[in-house]
Amino acid sequence: MASSSTHPSFPPRPYNPTLGKLPDRSGGGGGGFAPPSTAQAREAARLERQERERLEREGQQDAMGQLSEEQREEINEAFGLFDLDKDKRIDYHELKVAMKALGFDVPKPELVTILREHGVPASAQAQHQQAAHPTRLLLPLAAFQHLLAQRILARDPRDEILRAFELFDEGGKGKIDLADLRRVARELGEGLGEEELAAMIDEFDLDGDGAIDREEFVGICLQ
């Protein structure tokens, strides 16, 4: 967001419109998950390689390369939080929450379609048995990266900005006032004084109501 040379810029907020960073579920404490066995790790690597090769054949593997480093890290972080046994695959429920953590609240029919098209059986043995129900399939990391990269690239920048606005606008007032800005600055660890915060509101408040409304916020972000 732009600002004048005399005032600090609006504190940045991540584009993620959900509840923020998810808790660490890597199993570092008691009751954690054991790492996958050598056989499981080998099978996971084989399935991931297979999925990457398929995406490359279809010319679909460059989506991640079009994202910023921060966006790629967010995709990998969301996946890693739910890949509890670290075999680079997640199930139906984990996929639903991981996608929601990245801002995509996907309905069940769409999740089922994703798993039907990109999912793999939980084990090599299951591949030779009767076809599993889509909700019992697992999604490899490569497919997750590709699918989420595509969705992020297809986002409307204005929609992203409005989601960020909602993070500032506590209580859904439709405006960002001094109290909102003070709270966000505190959450981000910005050492901004009351006069600096008031100056920021004054700089971007085009209609003189003492707050930043949605259109004013969009204008700030698109400058």
XYZ file of N, CA and C in Angstrom:
669
model
N 0.827 -1.180 0.000
C 0.000 0.000 0.000
C 0.869 1.239 0.000
N 0.438 2.197 -0.685
C 1.248 3.393 -0.792
C 0.971 4.335 0.348
N 1.894 5.199 0.633
C 1.714 6.248 1.619
C 2.558 7.415 1.205
N 2.326 8.562 1.861
C 3.139 9.720 1.550
C 4.484 9.579 2.204
N 5.407 10.465 1.881
C 6.753 10.391 2.440
C 6.793 10.834 3.874
N 5.684 11.455 4.367
C 5.712 11.984 5.735
C 5.051 11.074 6.740
N 4.287 10.084 6.273
C 3.573 9.213 7.187
C 3.921 7.768 6.922
N 3.892 6.932 7.945
C 4.161 5.502 7.735
C 3.046 4.866 6.944
N 3.336 3.769 6.297
C 2.321 3.076 5.503
C 1.412 2.276 6.409
N 0.251 1.906 5.856
C -0.654 1.027 6.576
C 0.081 -0.245 6.937
N -0.045 -0.757 8.159
C 0.617 -2.038 8.483
C 0.122 -3.116 7.557
N 1.017 -3.909 6.961
C 0.589 -4.950 6.028
C -0.137 -6.067 6.744
N -1.075 -6.683 6.054
C -1.770 -7.856 6.580
C -1.643 -8.960 5.560
N -1.524 -10.202 5.978
C -1.450 -11.298 5.015
C -2.756 -11.444 4.275
N -2.696 -11.981 3.039
C -3.921 -12.122 2.263
C -4.832 -13.193 2.813
N -4.296 -14.087 3.657
C -5.080 -15.194 4.191
C -6.272 -14.665 4.971
N -7.540 -14.930 4.559
C -8.705 -14.368 5.207
C -9.262 -15.221 6.323
N -8.575 -16.240 6.760
C -9.101 -17.119 7.780
C -8.608 -16.710 9.143
N -8.527 -17.643 10.056
C -8.238 -17.321 11.442
C -6.765 -17.113 11.712
N -5.963 -16.964 10.687
C -4.537 -16.718 10.892
C -3.781 -18.019 10.955
N -2.615 -17.971 11.558
C -1.774 -19.160 11.623
C -2.461 -20.272 12.404
N -2.419 -21.432 11.876
C -3.002 -22.582 12.541
C -2.031 -23.116 13.582
N -2.527 -23.792 14.616
C -1.636 -24.331 15.634
C -0.726 -25.392 15.065
N 0.426 -25.535 15.686
C 1.394 -26.539 15.262
C 0.853 -27.920 15.596
N 0.631 -28.722 14.546
C 0.094 -30.064 14.761
C 1.109 -31.107 14.321
N 2.367 -30.751 14.424
C 3.403 -31.657 13.929
C 3.695 -32.798 14.875
N 3.064 -32.804 16.053
C 3.249 -33.913 16.976
C 4.517 -33.796 17.780
N 4.974 -32.541 18.049
C 6.204 -32.372 18.808
C 6.069 -32.771 20.255
N 4.841 -32.716 20.811
C 4.637 -33.063 22.215
C 4.223 -34.500 22.365
N 3.665 -34.813 23.525
C 3.212 -36.177 23.776
C 2.093 -36.552 22.852
N 1.992 -37.821 22.523
C 0.931 -38.306 21.650
C 1.161 -37.954 20.204
N 2.389 -37.607 19.830
C 2.688 -37.243 18.452
C 2.629 -38.442 17.535
N 2.754 -38.169 16.268
C 2.692 -39.223 15.266
C 4.094 -39.686 14.928
N 4.247 -40.984 14.802
C 5.551 -41.537 14.455
C 5.842 -41.250 12.985
N 7.102 -41.063 12.624
C 7.435 -40.827 11.222
C 7.098 -42.053 10.386
N 6.862 -41.864 9.088
C 6.504 -43.005 8.245
C 7.657 -43.989 8.144
N 7.310 -45.244 7.937
C 8.339 -46.249 7.764
C 9.036 -46.037 6.428
N 10.161 -46.754 6.252
C 10.898 -46.633 4.996
C 10.024 -47.020 3.811
N 9.236 -48.078 3.977
C 8.361 -48.534 2.892
C 7.303 -47.483 2.571
N 6.728 -46.882 3.618
C 5.716 -45.850 3.407
C 6.325 -44.634 2.712
N 7.510 -44.248 3.156
C 8.170 -43.085 2.563
C 8.485 -43.339 1.095
N 8.930 -44.570 0.785
C 9.261 -44.910 -0.591
C 8.010 -44.888 -1.468
N 6.917 -45.422 -0.921
C 5.663 -45.445 -1.665
C 5.135 -44.030 -1.874
N 5.237 -43.181 -0.843
C 4.773 -41.796 -0.961
C 5.581 -41.053 -2.019
N 6.899 -41.269 -2.022
C 7.759 -40.608 -3.006
C 7.408 -41.058 -4.417
N 7.121 -42.356 -4.573
C 6.777 -42.874 -5.887
C 5.473 -42.261 -6.388
N 4.468 -42.174 -5.506
C 3.181 -41.631 -5.904
C 3.280 -40.135 -6.204
N 4.086 -39.429 -5.421
C 4.246 -38.003 -5.683
C 4.951 -37.780 -7.021
N 5.992 -38.581 -7.288
C 6.694 -38.473 -8.563
C 5.751 -38.769 -9.723
N 4.912 -39.758 -9.529
C 3.940 -40.138 -10.561
C 2.974 -38.994 -10.843
N 2.528 -38.327 -9.773
C 1.595 -37.218 -9.938
C 2.273 -36.026 -10.614
N 3.509 -35.745 -10.230
C 4.240 -34.644 -10.861
C 4.432 -34.900 -12.355
N 4.772 -36.137 -12.705
C 4.974 -36.474 -14.112
C 3.675 -36.319 -14.898
N 2.563 -36.698 -14.279
C 1.274 -36.556 -14.958
C 0.955 -35.081 -15.206
N 1.174 -34.244 -14.183
C 0.907 -32.821 -14.328
C 1.817 -32.188 -15.378
N 3.060 -32.627 -15.401
C 4.000 -32.099 -16.389
C 3.574 -32.485 -17.807
N 3.100 -33.726 -17.971
C 2.640 -34.172 -19.297
C 1.463 -33.325 -19.767
N 0.634 -32.911 -18.817
C -0.544 -32.124 -19.163
C -0.234 -30.631 -19.211
N 1.029 -30.273 -18.998
C 1.434 -28.871 -19.066
C 0.870 -28.023 -17.961
N 0.671 -28.616 -16.780
C 0.000 -27.908 -15.693
C 0.923 -27.656 -14.499
N 2.202 -27.908 -14.615
C 3.071 -27.876 -13.457
C 3.711 -26.510 -13.215
N 3.413 -25.512 -14.076
C 4.083 -24.230 -13.930
C 3.317 -23.254 -13.056
N 2.148 -23.642 -12.532
C 1.345 -22.714 -11.731
C 2.098 -22.248 -10.497
N 2.778 -23.158 -9.798
C 3.529 -22.776 -8.598
C 4.610 -21.760 -8.939
N 5.216 -21.888 -10.091
C 6.280 -20.977 -10.492
C 5.802 -19.554 -10.714
N 4.497 -19.377 -10.907
C 3.948 -18.038 -11.134
C 3.590 -17.328 -9.837
N 3.672 -18.026 -8.715
C 3.354 -17.435 -7.421
C 4.578 -16.765 -6.819
N 4.331 -15.904 -5.842
C 5.439 -15.321 -5.086
C 5.983 -16.378 -4.128
N 7.173 -16.139 -3.639
C 7.768 -17.080 -2.681
C 6.897 -17.209 -1.442
N 6.329 -16.097 -0.994
C 5.460 -16.124 0.188
C 4.230 -16.991 -0.053
N 3.634 -16.877 -1.225
C 2.451 -17.679 -1.538
C 2.797 -19.159 -1.595
N 3.958 -19.492 -2.181
C 4.370 -20.902 -2.224
C 4.599 -21.438 -0.812
N 5.199 -20.631 0.041
C 5.437 -21.054 1.423
C 4.123 -21.291 2.155
N 3.121 -20.444 1.907
C 1.823 -20.603 2.572
C 1.137 -21.894 2.142
N 1.240 -22.231 0.857
C 0.661 -23.487 0.373
C 1.339 -24.669 1.054
N 2.670 -24.664 1.078
C 3.408 -25.775 1.679
C 3.173 -25.860 3.180
N 3.042 -24.702 3.826
C 2.804 -24.694 5.265
C 1.432 -25.275 5.590
N 0.413 -24.864 4.812
C -0.942 -25.383 5.039
C -0.965 -26.893 4.873
N -0.295 -27.396 3.853
C -0.240 -28.847 3.637
C 0.488 -29.526 4.792
N 1.643 -28.987 5.182
C 2.457 -29.611 6.220
C 1.770 -29.687 7.566
N 0.913 -28.713 7.874
C 0.221 -28.713 9.158
C -0.703 -29.919 9.313
N -1.204 -30.426 8.182
C -2.156 -31.531 8.253
C -1.591 -32.855 7.768
N -0.416 -32.831 7.233
C 0.258 -34.077 6.854
C 0.942 -34.622 8.110
N 0.136 -35.182 9.004
C 0.630 -35.518 10.339
C 1.678 -36.620 10.346
N 1.576 -37.577 9.432
C 2.581 -38.642 9.413
C 3.699 -38.357 8.404
N 3.664 -37.152 7.828
C 4.729 -36.671 6.945
C 5.000 -37.611 5.760
N 3.925 -38.171 5.190
C 4.099 -39.027 4.012
C 3.750 -38.279 2.721
N 3.581 -36.938 2.824
C 3.302 -36.064 1.686
C 1.960 -36.380 1.023
N 0.993 -36.795 1.841
C -0.359 -37.037 1.366
C -1.333 -36.625 2.468
N -2.500 -36.093 2.095
C -3.517 -35.737 3.075
C -4.860 -36.328 2.648
N -5.718 -36.572 3.643
C -7.007 -37.188 3.343
C -8.088 -36.129 3.119
N -9.307 -36.593 2.945
C -10.438 -35.708 2.629
C -10.611 -34.603 3.659
N -10.657 -34.963 4.951
C -10.905 -33.977 6.007
C -9.743 -32.997 6.116
N -8.531 -33.498 5.993
C -7.352 -32.628 6.057
C -7.313 -31.677 4.869
N -7.707 -32.169 3.710
C -7.749 -31.328 2.510
C -8.744 -30.187 2.701
N -9.904 -30.494 3.245
C -10.939 -29.472 3.440
C -10.437 -28.339 4.325
N -9.788 -28.704 5.449
C -9.331 -27.674 6.380
C -8.107 -26.936 5.836
N -7.221 -27.651 5.154
C -6.036 -27.009 4.588
C -6.437 -25.972 3.535
N -7.430 -26.302 2.710
C -7.884 -25.355 1.701
C -8.577 -24.161 2.349
N -9.320 -24.425 3.422
C -9.978 -23.313 4.123
C -8.941 -22.391 4.750
N -7.833 -22.961 5.238
C -6.769 -22.148 5.823
C -6.165 -21.199 4.795
N -6.266 -21.556 3.521
C -5.742 -20.709 2.451
C -6.817 -19.808 1.836
N -8.010 -19.841 2.438
C -9.070 -18.944 1.990
C -10.084 -19.539 1.053
N -10.094 -20.873 0.901
C -11.020 -21.522 -0.024
C -11.928 -22.480 0.742
N -13.176 -22.061 0.948
C -14.151 -22.902 1.640
C -14.861 -23.747 0.576
N -14.344 -24.945 0.359
C -14.778 -25.766 -0.774
C -15.869 -26.744 -0.337
N -16.997 -26.819 -1.063
C -18.077 -27.745 -0.701
C -17.670 -29.202 -0.949
N -18.359 -30.109 -0.285
C -18.019 -31.530 -0.373
C -18.004 -32.068 -1.798
N -19.004 -31.777 -2.639
C -18.962 -32.327 -3.997
C -17.689 -31.943 -4.754
N -17.216 -30.724 -4.545
C -15.998 -30.287 -5.232
C -14.763 -30.994 -4.675
N -14.734 -31.205 -3.357
C -13.624 -31.945 -2.752
C -13.589 -33.383 -3.262
N -14.760 -33.988 -3.382
C -14.841 -35.359 -3.894
C -14.305 -35.420 -5.323
N -14.660 -34.424 -6.133
C -14.166 -34.383 -7.512
C -12.647 -34.259 -7.542
N -12.097 -33.414 -6.671
C -10.637 -33.250 -6.598
C -9.966 -34.580 -6.285
N -10.488 -35.282 -5.293
C -9.888 -36.557 -4.896
C -10.094 -37.627 -5.959
N -11.232 -37.600 -6.615
C -11.475 -38.586 -7.683
C -10.491 -38.394 -8.830
N -10.160 -37.138 -9.137
C -9.280 -36.847 -10.268
C -7.798 -36.905 -9.905
N -7.450 -36.572 -8.660
C -6.037 -36.453 -8.304
C -5.609 -37.338 -7.133
N -6.570 -37.984 -6.464
C -6.233 -38.778 -5.292
C -5.592 -40.114 -5.636
N -4.904 -40.657 -4.631
C -4.272 -41.968 -4.783
C -4.718 -42.845 -3.619
N -4.688 -44.176 -3.794
C -5.048 -45.073 -2.696
C -4.093 -44.917 -1.521
N -4.562 -45.290 -0.343
C -3.754 -45.140 0.858
C -2.548 -46.060 0.872
N -2.591 -47.154 0.100
C -1.472 -48.091 0.077
C -1.374 -48.740 -1.298
N -0.220 -49.314 -1.567
C -0.036 -50.010 -2.842
C -0.998 -51.181 -2.951
N -1.265 -51.832 -1.823
C -2.180 -52.975 -1.818
C -3.581 -52.541 -2.246
N -3.988 -51.346 -1.779
C -5.328 -50.868 -2.088
C -5.491 -50.579 -3.581
N -4.397 -50.306 -4.273
C -4.475 -50.029 -5.699
C -4.991 -51.221 -6.487
N -4.777 -52.420 -5.975
C -5.159 -53.625 -6.696
C -6.506 -54.176 -6.221
N -7.129 -53.468 -5.278
C -8.434 -53.882 -4.785
C -9.509 -53.055 -5.476
N -10.749 -53.279 -5.067
C -11.865 -52.536 -5.648
C -11.648 -51.039 -5.433
N -12.022 -50.234 -6.408
C -11.806 -48.792 -6.328
C -12.370 -48.221 -5.040
N -11.538 -47.435 -4.349
C -11.944 -46.843 -3.078
C -12.881 -45.670 -3.312
N -13.737 -45.402 -2.316
C -14.584 -44.214 -2.383
C -13.670 -42.991 -2.389
N -14.012 -41.946 -3.149
C -13.125 -40.775 -3.239
C -12.713 -40.201 -1.889
N -13.616 -40.232 -0.902
C -13.270 -39.659 0.404
C -12.234 -40.492 1.145
N -11.924 -41.681 0.642
C -10.894 -42.526 1.261
C -9.555 -42.421 0.515
N -9.535 -41.651 -0.563
C -8.293 -41.450 -1.289
C -7.460 -40.361 -0.607
N -6.184 -40.304 -0.945
C -5.276 -39.310 -0.384
C -4.767 -38.407 -1.503
N -4.588 -37.128 -1.190
C -4.100 -36.180 -2.191
C -2.608 -35.943 -1.990
N -1.782 -36.217 -3.010
C -0.338 -35.986 -2.896
C 0.002 -34.496 -2.858
N 1.159 -34.192 -2.300
C 1.622 -32.808 -2.192
C 1.663 -32.121 -3.558
N 2.181 -32.806 -4.585
C 2.310 -32.175 -5.908
C 0.956 -31.709 -6.440
N -0.077 -32.544 -6.257
C -1.406 -32.183 -6.739
C -1.974 -31.017 -5.927
N -1.758 -31.042 -4.615
C -2.230 -29.956 -3.749
C -1.587 -28.632 -4.165
N -0.269 -28.655 -4.393
C 0.443 -27.442 -4.799
C -0.137 -26.897 -6.095
N -0.327 -27.775 -7.060
C -0.843 -27.356 -8.361
C -2.249 -26.769 -8.252
N -3.148 -27.475 -7.549
C -4.535 -27.038 -7.443
C -4.665 -25.710 -6.714
N -3.914 -25.566 -5.622
C -4.019 -24.317 -4.853
C -3.343 -23.169 -5.575
N -2.273 -23.443 -6.289
C -1.624 -22.387 -7.072
C -2.585 -21.856 -8.132
N -3.278 -22.760 -8.793
C -4.248 -22.343 -9.813
C -5.339 -21.459 -9.210
N -5.826 -21.847 -8.042
C -6.897 -21.074 -7.401
C -6.411 -19.691 -6.970
N -5.201 -19.637 -6.446
C -4.655 -18.349 -6.014
C -4.453 -17.432 -7.221
N -3.953 -17.989 -8.322
C -3.735 -17.189 -9.525
C -5.047 -16.670 -10.108
N -6.133 -17.403 -9.893
C -7.427 -17.023 -10.462
C -8.189 -16.030 -9.585
N -7.661 -15.725 -8.412
C -8.355 -14.807 -7.513
C -8.431 -13.397 -8.109
N -9.538 -12.736 -7.846
C -9.707 -11.337 -8.230
C -8.987 -10.478 -7.189
N -8.044 -9.615 -7.606
C -7.318 -8.786 -6.634
C -8.243 -7.984 -5.726
N -9.359 -7.510 -6.266
C -10.301 -6.734 -5.446
C -10.883 -7.602 -4.333
N -11.196 -8.859 -4.654
C -11.712 -9.762 -3.632
C -10.687 -9.964 -2.526
N -9.414 -10.091 -2.926
C -8.346 -10.258 -1.945
C -8.251 -9.039 -1.028
N -8.363 -7.862 -1.619
C -8.272 -6.629 -0.844
C -9.429 -6.534 0.138
N -10.628 -6.887 -0.313
C -11.790 -6.816 0.572
C -11.694 -7.821 1.708
N -11.085 -8.981 1.452
C -10.869 -9.938 2.537
C -9.881 -9.364 3.556
N -8.853 -8.680 3.059
C -7.909 -8.039 3.968
C -8.602 -6.943 4.773
N -9.513 -6.212 4.129
C -10.271 -5.165 4.823
C -11.027 -5.740 6.022
N -11.600 -6.917 5.830
C -12.363 -7.542 6.909
C -11.491 -7.878 8.119
N -10.208 -8.131 7.871
C -9.298 -8.402 8.983
C -9.049 -7.145 9.812
N -9.049 -5.999 9.161
C -8.896 -4.734 9.874
C -10.194 -4.339 10.582
N -11.309 -4.534 9.890
C -12.612 -4.033 10.343
C -13.216 -4.968 11.387
N -12.860 -4.745 12.631
C -13.391 -5.590 13.703
C -14.855 -5.246 13.943
N -15.698 -6.269 13.942
C -17.118 -6.057 14.187
C -17.937 -5.801 12.941
N -17.307 -5.764 11.766
C -18.055 -5.599 10.517
C -18.755 -4.272 10.387
N -18.104 -3.199 10.807
C -18.710 -1.861 10.756
C -18.753 -1.289 9.344
N -17.884 -1.839 8.475
C -17.770 -1.274 7.139
C -16.750 -0.159 7.064
N -16.034 0.083 8.160
C -15.024 1.127 8.210
C -13.869 0.674 9.104
N -12.685 1.201 8.832
C -11.522 0.991 9.697
C -11.295 2.290 10.450
N -11.494 2.258 11.758
C -11.302 3.475 12.541
C -9.980 3.419 13.300
N -9.731 4.426 14.110
C -8.470 4.524 14.822
C -8.269 3.334 15.755
N -9.347 2.873 16.394
C -9.241 1.726 17.303
C -8.822 0.468 16.541
N -9.355 0.267 15.327
C -8.968 -0.884 14.500
C -7.491 -0.815 14.142
N -7.064 0.376 13.732
C -5.678 0.545 13.320
C -4.732 0.334 14.501
N -5.136 0.815 15.669
C -4.336 0.632 16.876
C -4.191 -0.855 17.209
N -5.304 -1.601 17.078
C -5.285 -3.035 17.369
C -4.386 -3.788 16.396
N -4.507 -3.484 15.102
C -3.703 -4.176 14.096
C -2.219 -3.867 14.290
N -1.901 -2.601 14.567
C -0.506 -2.230 14.792
C 0.062 -2.994 15.988
N -0.738 -3.152 17.027
C -0.290 -3.896 18.213
C -0.084 -5.363 17.882
N -1.013 -5.960 17.119
C -0.893 -7.378 16.750
C 0.347 -7.634 15.903
N 0.695 -6.677 15.061
C 1.837 -6.838 14.172
C 3.145 -6.393 14.813
N 3.055 -5.892 16.046
C 4.268 -5.462 16.735
C 4.830 -4.161 16.199
N 3.982 -3.349 15.556
C 4.424 -2.058 15.032
C 4.432 -1.024 16.156
N 5.553 -0.387 16.392
C 5.643 0.612 17.451
C 5.198 1.977 16.978
N 3.941 2.115 16.615
C 3.402 3.371 16.105
C 2.663 4.108 17.209
N 2.963 5.394 17.333
C 2.296 6.205 18.335
C 0.915 6.645 17.884
N 0.152 7.204 18.825
C -1.218 7.621 18.551
C -1.263 8.680 17.442
N -0.320 9.603 17.441
C -0.310 10.653 16.427
C -0.037 10.075 15.036
N 0.866 9.097 14.969
C 1.177 8.470 13.674
C -0.033 7.729 13.125
N -0.743 6.996 14.011
C -1.929 6.266 13.575
C -3.019 7.227 13.105
N -3.209 8.307 13.850
C -4.219 9.298 13.465
C -3.850 9.942 12.133
N -2.555 10.163 11.903
C -2.101 10.757 10.646
C -2.380 9.826 9.477
N -2.247 8.512 9.696
C -2.537 7.546 8.640
C -4.013 7.570 8.269
N -4.876 7.616 9.279
C -6.311 7.705 9.016
C -6.599 8.986 8.231
N -6.033 10.096 8.689
C -6.292 11.385 8.052
C -5.814 11.398 6.598
N -4.674 10.761 6.331
C -4.115 10.759 4.984
C -5.012 10.048 3.980
N -5.604 8.912 4.400
C -6.369 8.088 3.458
C -7.876 8.280 3.565
N -8.343 9.072 4.523
C -9.770 9.314 4.720
C -10.221 10.410 3.754
N -10.771 9.998 2.628
C -11.108 10.954 1.576
C -12.403 11.715 1.851
N -13.344 11.123 2.588
C -14.623 11.805 2.815
C -14.688 12.509 4.170
N -13.582 12.473 4.921
C -13.511 13.238 6.164
C -14.369 12.729 7.299
N -14.712 11.420 7.305
C -15.548 10.902 8.392
C -14.724 10.298 9.521
N -13.402 10.411 9.442
C -12.549 9.918 10.519
C -12.280 8.427 10.463
N -12.570 7.793 9.327
C -12.345 6.354 9.183
C -12.067 6.031 7.716
N -11.615 4.796 7.465
C -11.343 4.335 6.098
C -12.429 3.345 5.708
N -13.217 3.684 4.670
C -14.260 2.751 4.241
C -13.697 1.794 3.186
N -14.530 0.895 2.697
C -14.067 -0.148 1.776
C -13.438 0.444 0.517
N -14.110 1.388 -0.103
C -13.611 1.938 -1.362
C -12.300 2.688 -1.151
N -12.194 3.395 -0.049
C -10.948 4.077 0.260
C -9.821 3.073 0.469
N -10.134 1.956 1.130
C -9.137 0.914 1.374
C -8.691 0.271 0.066
N -9.642 -0.001 -0.823
C -9.316 -0.568 -2.129
C -8.401 0.393 -2.892
N -8.724 1.673 -2.836
C -7.917 2.659 -3.514
C -6.484 2.694 -2.999
N -6.321 2.563 -1.670
C -4.995 2.536 -1.074
C -4.188 1.348 -1.624
N -4.824 0.193 -1.658
C -4.129 -1.029 -2.038
C -3.813 -1.090 -3.531
N -4.611 -0.427 -4.348
C -4.395 -0.491 -5.792
C -3.522 0.635 -6.309
N -3.086 1.529 -5.428
C -2.202 2.617 -5.857
C -0.864 2.061 -6.315
